[in-house]
PDB file of C-alpha atoms in Angstrom:
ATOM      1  CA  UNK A   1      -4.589  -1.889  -6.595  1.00  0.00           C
ATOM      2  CA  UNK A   2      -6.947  -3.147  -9.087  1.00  0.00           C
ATOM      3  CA  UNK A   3      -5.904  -4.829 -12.915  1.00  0.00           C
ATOM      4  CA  UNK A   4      -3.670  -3.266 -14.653  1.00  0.00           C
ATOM      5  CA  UNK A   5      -5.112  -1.252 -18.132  1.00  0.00           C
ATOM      6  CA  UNK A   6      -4.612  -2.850 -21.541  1.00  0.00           C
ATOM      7  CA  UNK A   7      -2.601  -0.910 -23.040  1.00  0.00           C
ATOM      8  CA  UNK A   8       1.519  -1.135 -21.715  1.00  0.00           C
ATOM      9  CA  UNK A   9       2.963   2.375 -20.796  1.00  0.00           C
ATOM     10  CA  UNK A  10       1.254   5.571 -20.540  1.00  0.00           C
ATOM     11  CA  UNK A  11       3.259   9.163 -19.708  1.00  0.00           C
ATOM     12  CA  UNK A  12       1.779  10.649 -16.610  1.00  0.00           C
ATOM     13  CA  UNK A  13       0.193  13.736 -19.014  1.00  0.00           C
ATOM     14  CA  UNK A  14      -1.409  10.421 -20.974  1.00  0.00           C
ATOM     15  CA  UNK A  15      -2.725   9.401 -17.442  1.00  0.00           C
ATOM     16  CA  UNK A  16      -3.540  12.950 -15.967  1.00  0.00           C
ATOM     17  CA  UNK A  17      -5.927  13.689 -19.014  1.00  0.00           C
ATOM     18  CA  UNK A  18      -7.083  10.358 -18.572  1.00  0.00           C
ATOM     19  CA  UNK A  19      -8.178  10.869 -15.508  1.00  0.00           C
ATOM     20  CA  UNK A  20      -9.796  14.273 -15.848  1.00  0.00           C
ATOM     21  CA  UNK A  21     -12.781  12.897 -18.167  1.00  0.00           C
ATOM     22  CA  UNK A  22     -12.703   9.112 -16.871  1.00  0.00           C
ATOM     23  CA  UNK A  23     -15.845   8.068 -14.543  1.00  0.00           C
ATOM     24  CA  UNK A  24     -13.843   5.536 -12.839  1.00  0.00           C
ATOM     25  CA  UNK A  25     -10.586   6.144 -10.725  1.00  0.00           C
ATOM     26  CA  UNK A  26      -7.064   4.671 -11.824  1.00  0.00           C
ATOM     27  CA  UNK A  27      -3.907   4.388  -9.803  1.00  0.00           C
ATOM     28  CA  UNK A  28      -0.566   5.006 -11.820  1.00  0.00           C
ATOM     29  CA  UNK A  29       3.177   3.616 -10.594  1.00  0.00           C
ATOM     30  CA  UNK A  30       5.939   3.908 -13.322  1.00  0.00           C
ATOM     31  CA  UNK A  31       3.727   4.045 -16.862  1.00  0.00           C
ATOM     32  CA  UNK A  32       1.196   1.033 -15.855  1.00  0.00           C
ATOM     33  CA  UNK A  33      -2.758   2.398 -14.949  1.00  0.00           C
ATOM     34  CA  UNK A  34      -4.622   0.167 -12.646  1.00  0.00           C
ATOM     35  CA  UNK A  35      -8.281   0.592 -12.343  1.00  0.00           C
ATOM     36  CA  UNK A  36      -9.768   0.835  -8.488  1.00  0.00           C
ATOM     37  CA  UNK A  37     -12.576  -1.503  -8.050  1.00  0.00           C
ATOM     38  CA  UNK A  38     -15.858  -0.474  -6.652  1.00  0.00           C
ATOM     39  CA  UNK A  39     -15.548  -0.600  -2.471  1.00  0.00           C
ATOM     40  CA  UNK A  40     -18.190  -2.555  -0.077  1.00  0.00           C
ATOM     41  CA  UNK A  41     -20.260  -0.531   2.312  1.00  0.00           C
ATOM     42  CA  UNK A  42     -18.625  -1.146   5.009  1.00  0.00           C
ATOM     43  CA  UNK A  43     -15.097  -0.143   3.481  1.00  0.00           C
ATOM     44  CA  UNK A  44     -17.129   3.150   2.576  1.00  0.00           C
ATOM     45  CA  UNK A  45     -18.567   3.476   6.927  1.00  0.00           C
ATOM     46  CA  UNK A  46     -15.140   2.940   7.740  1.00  0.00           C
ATOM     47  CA  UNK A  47     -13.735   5.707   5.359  1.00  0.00           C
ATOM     48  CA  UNK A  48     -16.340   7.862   6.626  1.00  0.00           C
ATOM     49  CA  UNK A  49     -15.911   7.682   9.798  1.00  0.00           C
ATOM     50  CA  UNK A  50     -12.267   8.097  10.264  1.00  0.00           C
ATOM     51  CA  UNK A  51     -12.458  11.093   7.793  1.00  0.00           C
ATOM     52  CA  UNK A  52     -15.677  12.562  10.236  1.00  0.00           C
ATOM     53  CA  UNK A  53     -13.606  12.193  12.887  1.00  0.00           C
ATOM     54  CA  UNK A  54     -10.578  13.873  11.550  1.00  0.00           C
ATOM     55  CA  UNK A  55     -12.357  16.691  10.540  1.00  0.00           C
ATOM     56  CA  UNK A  56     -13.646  17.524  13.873  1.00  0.00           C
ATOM     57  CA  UNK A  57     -10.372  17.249  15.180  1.00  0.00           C
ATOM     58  CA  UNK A  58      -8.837  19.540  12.598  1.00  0.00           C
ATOM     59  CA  UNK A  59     -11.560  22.124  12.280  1.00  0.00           C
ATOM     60  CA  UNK A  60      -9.625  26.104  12.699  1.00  0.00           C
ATOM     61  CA  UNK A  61      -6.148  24.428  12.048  1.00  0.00           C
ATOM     62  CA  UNK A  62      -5.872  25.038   8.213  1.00  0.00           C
ATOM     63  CA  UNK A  63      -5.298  21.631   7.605  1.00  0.00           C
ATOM     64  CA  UNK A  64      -7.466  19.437   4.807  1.00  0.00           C
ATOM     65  CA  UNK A  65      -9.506  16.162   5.154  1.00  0.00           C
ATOM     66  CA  UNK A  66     -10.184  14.376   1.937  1.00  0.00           C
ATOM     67  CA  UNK A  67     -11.026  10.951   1.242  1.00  0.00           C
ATOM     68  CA  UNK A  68     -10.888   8.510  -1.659  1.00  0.00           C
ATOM     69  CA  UNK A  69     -11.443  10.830  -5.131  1.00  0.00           C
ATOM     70  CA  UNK A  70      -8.343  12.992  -4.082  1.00  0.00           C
ATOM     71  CA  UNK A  71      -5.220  11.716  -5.799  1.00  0.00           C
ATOM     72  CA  UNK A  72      -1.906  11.468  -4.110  1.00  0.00           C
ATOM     73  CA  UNK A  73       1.671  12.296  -5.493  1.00  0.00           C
ATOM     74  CA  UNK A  74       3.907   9.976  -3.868  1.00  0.00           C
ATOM     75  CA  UNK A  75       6.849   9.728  -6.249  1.00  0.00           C
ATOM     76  CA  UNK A  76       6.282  12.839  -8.833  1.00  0.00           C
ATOM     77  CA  UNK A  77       5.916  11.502 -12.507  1.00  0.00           C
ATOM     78  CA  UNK A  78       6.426   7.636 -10.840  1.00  0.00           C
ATOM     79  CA  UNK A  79       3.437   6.977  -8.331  1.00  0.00           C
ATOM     80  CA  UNK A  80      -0.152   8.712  -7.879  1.00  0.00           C
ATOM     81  CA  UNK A  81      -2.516   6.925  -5.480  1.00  0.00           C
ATOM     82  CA  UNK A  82      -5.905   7.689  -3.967  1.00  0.00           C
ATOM     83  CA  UNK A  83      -5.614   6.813  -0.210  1.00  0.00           C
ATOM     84  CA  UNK A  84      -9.227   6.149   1.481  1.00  0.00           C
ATOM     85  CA  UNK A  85      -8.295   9.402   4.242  1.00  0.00           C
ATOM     86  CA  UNK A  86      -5.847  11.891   3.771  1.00  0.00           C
ATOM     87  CA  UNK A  87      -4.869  14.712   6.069  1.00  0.00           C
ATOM     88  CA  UNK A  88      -2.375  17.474   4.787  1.00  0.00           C
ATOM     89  CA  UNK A  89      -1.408  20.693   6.954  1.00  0.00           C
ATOM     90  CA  UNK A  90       1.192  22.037   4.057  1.00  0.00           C
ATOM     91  CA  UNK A  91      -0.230  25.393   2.685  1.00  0.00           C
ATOM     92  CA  UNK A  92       0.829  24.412  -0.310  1.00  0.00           C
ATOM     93  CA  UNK A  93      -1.231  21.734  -0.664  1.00  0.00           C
ATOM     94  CA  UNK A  94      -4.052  24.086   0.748  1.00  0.00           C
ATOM     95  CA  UNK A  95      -4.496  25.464  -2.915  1.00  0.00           C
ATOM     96  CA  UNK A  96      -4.275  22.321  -4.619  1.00  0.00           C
ATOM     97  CA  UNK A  97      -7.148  21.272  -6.927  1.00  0.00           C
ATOM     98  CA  UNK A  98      -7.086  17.198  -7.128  1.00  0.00           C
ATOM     99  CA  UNK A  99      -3.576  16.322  -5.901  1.00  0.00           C
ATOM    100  CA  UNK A 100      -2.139  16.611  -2.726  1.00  0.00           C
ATOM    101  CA  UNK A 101       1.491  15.920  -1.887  1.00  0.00           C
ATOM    102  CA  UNK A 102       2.383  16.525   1.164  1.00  0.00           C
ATOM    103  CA  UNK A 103       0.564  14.736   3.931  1.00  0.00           C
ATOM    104  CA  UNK A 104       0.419  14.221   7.659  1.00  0.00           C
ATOM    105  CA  UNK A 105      -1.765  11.194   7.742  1.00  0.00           C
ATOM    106  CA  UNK A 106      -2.716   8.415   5.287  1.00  0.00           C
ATOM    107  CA  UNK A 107      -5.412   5.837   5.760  1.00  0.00           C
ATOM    108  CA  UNK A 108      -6.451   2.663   3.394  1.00  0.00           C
ATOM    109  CA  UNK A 109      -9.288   0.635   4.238  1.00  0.00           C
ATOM    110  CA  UNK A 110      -8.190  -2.991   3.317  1.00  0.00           C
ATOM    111  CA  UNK A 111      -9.387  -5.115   0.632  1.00  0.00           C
ATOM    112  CA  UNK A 112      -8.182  -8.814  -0.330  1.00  0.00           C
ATOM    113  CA  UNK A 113      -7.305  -7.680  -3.632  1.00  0.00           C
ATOM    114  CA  UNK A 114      -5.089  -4.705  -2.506  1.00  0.00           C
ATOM    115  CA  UNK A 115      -4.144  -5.947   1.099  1.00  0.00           C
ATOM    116  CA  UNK A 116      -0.365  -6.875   0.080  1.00  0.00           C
ATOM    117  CA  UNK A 117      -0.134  -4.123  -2.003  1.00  0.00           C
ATOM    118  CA  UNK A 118      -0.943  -1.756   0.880  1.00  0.00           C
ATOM    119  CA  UNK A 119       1.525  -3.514   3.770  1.00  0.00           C
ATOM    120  CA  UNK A 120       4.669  -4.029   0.938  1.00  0.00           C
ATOM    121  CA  UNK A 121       4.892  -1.698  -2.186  1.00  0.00           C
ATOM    122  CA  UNK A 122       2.590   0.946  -1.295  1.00  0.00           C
ATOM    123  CA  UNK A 123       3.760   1.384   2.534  1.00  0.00           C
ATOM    124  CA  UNK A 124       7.548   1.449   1.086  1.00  0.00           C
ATOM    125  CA  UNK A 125       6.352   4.458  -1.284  1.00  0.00           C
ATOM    126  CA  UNK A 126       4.714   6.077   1.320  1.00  0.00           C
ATOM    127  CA  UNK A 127       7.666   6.340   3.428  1.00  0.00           C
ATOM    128  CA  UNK A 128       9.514   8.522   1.562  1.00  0.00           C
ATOM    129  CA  UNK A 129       7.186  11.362   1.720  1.00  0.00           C
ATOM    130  CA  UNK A 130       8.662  12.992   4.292  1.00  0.00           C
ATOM    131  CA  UNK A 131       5.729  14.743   5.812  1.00  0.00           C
ATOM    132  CA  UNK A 132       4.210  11.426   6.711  1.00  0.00           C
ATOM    133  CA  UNK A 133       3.633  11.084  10.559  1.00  0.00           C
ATOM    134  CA  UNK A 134       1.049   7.859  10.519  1.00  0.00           C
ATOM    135  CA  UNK A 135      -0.220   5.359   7.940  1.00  0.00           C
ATOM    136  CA  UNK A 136      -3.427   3.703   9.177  1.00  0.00           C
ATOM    137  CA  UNK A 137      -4.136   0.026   7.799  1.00  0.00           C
ATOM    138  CA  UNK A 138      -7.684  -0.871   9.069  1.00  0.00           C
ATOM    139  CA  UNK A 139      -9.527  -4.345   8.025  1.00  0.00           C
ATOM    140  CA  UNK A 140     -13.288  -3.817   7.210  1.00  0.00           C
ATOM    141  CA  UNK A 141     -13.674  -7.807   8.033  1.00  0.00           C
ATOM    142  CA  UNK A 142     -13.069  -7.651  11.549  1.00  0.00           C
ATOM    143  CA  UNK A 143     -11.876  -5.054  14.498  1.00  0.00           C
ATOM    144  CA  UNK A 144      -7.988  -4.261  13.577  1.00  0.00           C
ATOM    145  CA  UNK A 145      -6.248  -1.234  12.717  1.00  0.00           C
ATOM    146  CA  UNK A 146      -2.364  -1.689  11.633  1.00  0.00           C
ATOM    147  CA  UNK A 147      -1.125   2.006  13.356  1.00  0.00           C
ATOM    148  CA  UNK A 148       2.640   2.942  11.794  1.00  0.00           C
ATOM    149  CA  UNK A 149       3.925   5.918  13.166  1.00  0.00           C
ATOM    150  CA  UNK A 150       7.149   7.792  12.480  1.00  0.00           C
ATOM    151  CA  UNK A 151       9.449   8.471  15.814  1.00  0.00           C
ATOM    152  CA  UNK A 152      11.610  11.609  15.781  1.00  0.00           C
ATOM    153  CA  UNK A 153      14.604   9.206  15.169  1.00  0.00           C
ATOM    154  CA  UNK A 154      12.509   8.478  11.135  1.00  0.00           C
ATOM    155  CA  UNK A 155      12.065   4.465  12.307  1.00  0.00           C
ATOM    156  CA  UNK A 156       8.494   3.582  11.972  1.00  0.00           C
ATOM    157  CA  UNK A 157       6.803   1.904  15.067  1.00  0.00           C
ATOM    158  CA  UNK A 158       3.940  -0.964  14.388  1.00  0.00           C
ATOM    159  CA  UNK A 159       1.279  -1.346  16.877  1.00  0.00           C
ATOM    160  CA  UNK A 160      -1.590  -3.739  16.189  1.00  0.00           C
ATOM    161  CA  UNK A 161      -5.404  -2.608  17.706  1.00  0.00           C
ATOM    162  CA  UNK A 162      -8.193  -4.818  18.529  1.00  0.00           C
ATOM    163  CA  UNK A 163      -9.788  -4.072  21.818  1.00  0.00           C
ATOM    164  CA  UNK A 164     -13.042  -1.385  22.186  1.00  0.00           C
ATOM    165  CA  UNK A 165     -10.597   0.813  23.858  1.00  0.00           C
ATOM    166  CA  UNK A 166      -7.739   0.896  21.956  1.00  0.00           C
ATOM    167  CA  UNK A 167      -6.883   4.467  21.084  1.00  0.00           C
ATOM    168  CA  UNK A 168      -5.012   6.361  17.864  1.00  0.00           C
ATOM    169  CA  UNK A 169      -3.087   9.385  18.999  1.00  0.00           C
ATOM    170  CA  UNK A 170      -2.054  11.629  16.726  1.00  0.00           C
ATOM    171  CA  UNK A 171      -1.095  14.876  18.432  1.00  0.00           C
ATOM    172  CA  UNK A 172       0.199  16.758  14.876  1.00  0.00           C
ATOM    173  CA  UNK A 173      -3.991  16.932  14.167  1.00  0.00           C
ATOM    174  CA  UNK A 174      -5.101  16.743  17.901  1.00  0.00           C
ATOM    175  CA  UNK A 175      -6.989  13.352  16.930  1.00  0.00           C
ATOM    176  CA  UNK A 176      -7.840  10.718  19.081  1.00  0.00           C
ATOM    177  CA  UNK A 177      -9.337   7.793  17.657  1.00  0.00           C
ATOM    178  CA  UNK A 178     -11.058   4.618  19.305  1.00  0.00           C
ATOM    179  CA  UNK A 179     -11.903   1.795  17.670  1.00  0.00           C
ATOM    180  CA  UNK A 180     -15.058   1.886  18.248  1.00  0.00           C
ATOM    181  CA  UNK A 181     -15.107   5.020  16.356  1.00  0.00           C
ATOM    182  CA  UNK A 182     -13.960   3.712  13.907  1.00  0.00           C
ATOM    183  CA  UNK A 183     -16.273   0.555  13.571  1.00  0.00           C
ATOM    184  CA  UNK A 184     -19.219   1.982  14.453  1.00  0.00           C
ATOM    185  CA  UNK A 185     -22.241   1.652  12.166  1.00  0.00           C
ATOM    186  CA  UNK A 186     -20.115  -0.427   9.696  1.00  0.00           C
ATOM    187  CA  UNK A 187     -20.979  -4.103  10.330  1.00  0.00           C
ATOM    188  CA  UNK A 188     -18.098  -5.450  11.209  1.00  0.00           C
ATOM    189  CA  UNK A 189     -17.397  -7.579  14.329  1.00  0.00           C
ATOM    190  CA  UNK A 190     -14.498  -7.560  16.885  1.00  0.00           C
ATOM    191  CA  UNK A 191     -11.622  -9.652  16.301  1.00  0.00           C
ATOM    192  CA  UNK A 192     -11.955 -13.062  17.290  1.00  0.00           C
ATOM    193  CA  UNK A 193      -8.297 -14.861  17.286  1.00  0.00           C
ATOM    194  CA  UNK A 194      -7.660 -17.810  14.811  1.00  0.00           C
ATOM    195  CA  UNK A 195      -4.539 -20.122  13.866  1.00  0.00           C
ATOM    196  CA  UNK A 196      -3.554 -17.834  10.923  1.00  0.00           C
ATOM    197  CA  UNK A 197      -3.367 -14.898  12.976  1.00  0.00           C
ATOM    198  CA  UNK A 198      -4.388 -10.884  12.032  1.00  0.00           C
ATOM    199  CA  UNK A 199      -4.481 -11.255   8.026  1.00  0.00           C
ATOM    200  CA  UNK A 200      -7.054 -10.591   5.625  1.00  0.00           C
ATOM    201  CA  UNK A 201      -8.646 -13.172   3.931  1.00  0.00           C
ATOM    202  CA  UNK A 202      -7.770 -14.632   0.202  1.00  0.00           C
TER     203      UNK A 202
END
């Protein structure tokens, strides 16, 4: 999430106009705006290549691939948010124009400014939207990809990835995802293990 707009409160038909003629996107939870900050390259590789790779993998099955200018409704008239990859198979959101609400899989590509925002707030949002199968947390500053996943019993499982072979399976889109995949082309090295552990850095 970026800063938060000047101005205190805004209605979500305030917000919705304002983000039909702004040049810049803005994320909205409960009245406050905050502006998205411009994204490295390799945040933009990584984006791109998990989004190429769920398209292939959803290609015939009526099911939409969108990345970062597509807004999400998480919480209607609460919380819009534009997730780096999102995957919906819900007809209804088949004939939607800018906002989806109803998907399968969300990804963000991680940022030091937004990285607790993703894990905490964001994640809790998320899962209530009870389509959601897997939210993807990848680093852009080294090999890593956070993989929740919702079991049949609604408890979310964590599994943290870091070797070449590691593998995403997400049989609702027929997708399986390495991370080299993921990584490659984007600049970033494989994890290397430190003190602090798997967290981005301040």
């Amino acid at each position: 999430m970026g800063q938060a707009e000047p101005k205190a409160q805004y209605t979500v038909a305030e917000y919705q106009a304002l983000e039909a003629q702004s040049e810049g996107r803005h994320e909205f939870f409960e009245g406050e705006l905050f502006a998205m900050a411009g994204e490295s390259v390799a945040h933009n590789v990584l984006a791109l290549n998990i989004a190429f790779a769920c398209r292939q993998a959803v290609r015939g099955k009526n099911c939409r691939v969108v990345m970062e200018g597509v807004q999400l409704a998480v919480k209607e008239n609460r919380h819009y948010t534009y997730p780096d990859v999102m995957v919906s198979c819900d007809p209804a959101d088949q004939c939607e124009a800018r906002t989806l609400h109803n998907p399968v899989l969300l990804v963000e590509v991680l940022s030091p400014s937004t990285a607790a925002y993703d894990r905490a707030l964001k994640f809790n949002s998320y899962k209530e939207l009870n389509s959601l199968r897997h939210y993807l947390l990848v680093s852009q500053h080294y090999w890593l990809i956070e993989w929740y996943r919702r079991e049949p019993d609604n408890k979310w499982v964590h599994a943290a990835l870091t070797e070449v072979t590691d593998t995403v399976e997400i049989p609702e889109l027929g997708l399986t995802l390495t991370l080299a995949q993921v990584y490659e082309e984007a600049g970033v090295a494989p994890l290397r293990a430190t003190p602090a552990g798997p967290e981005e850095p301040a």
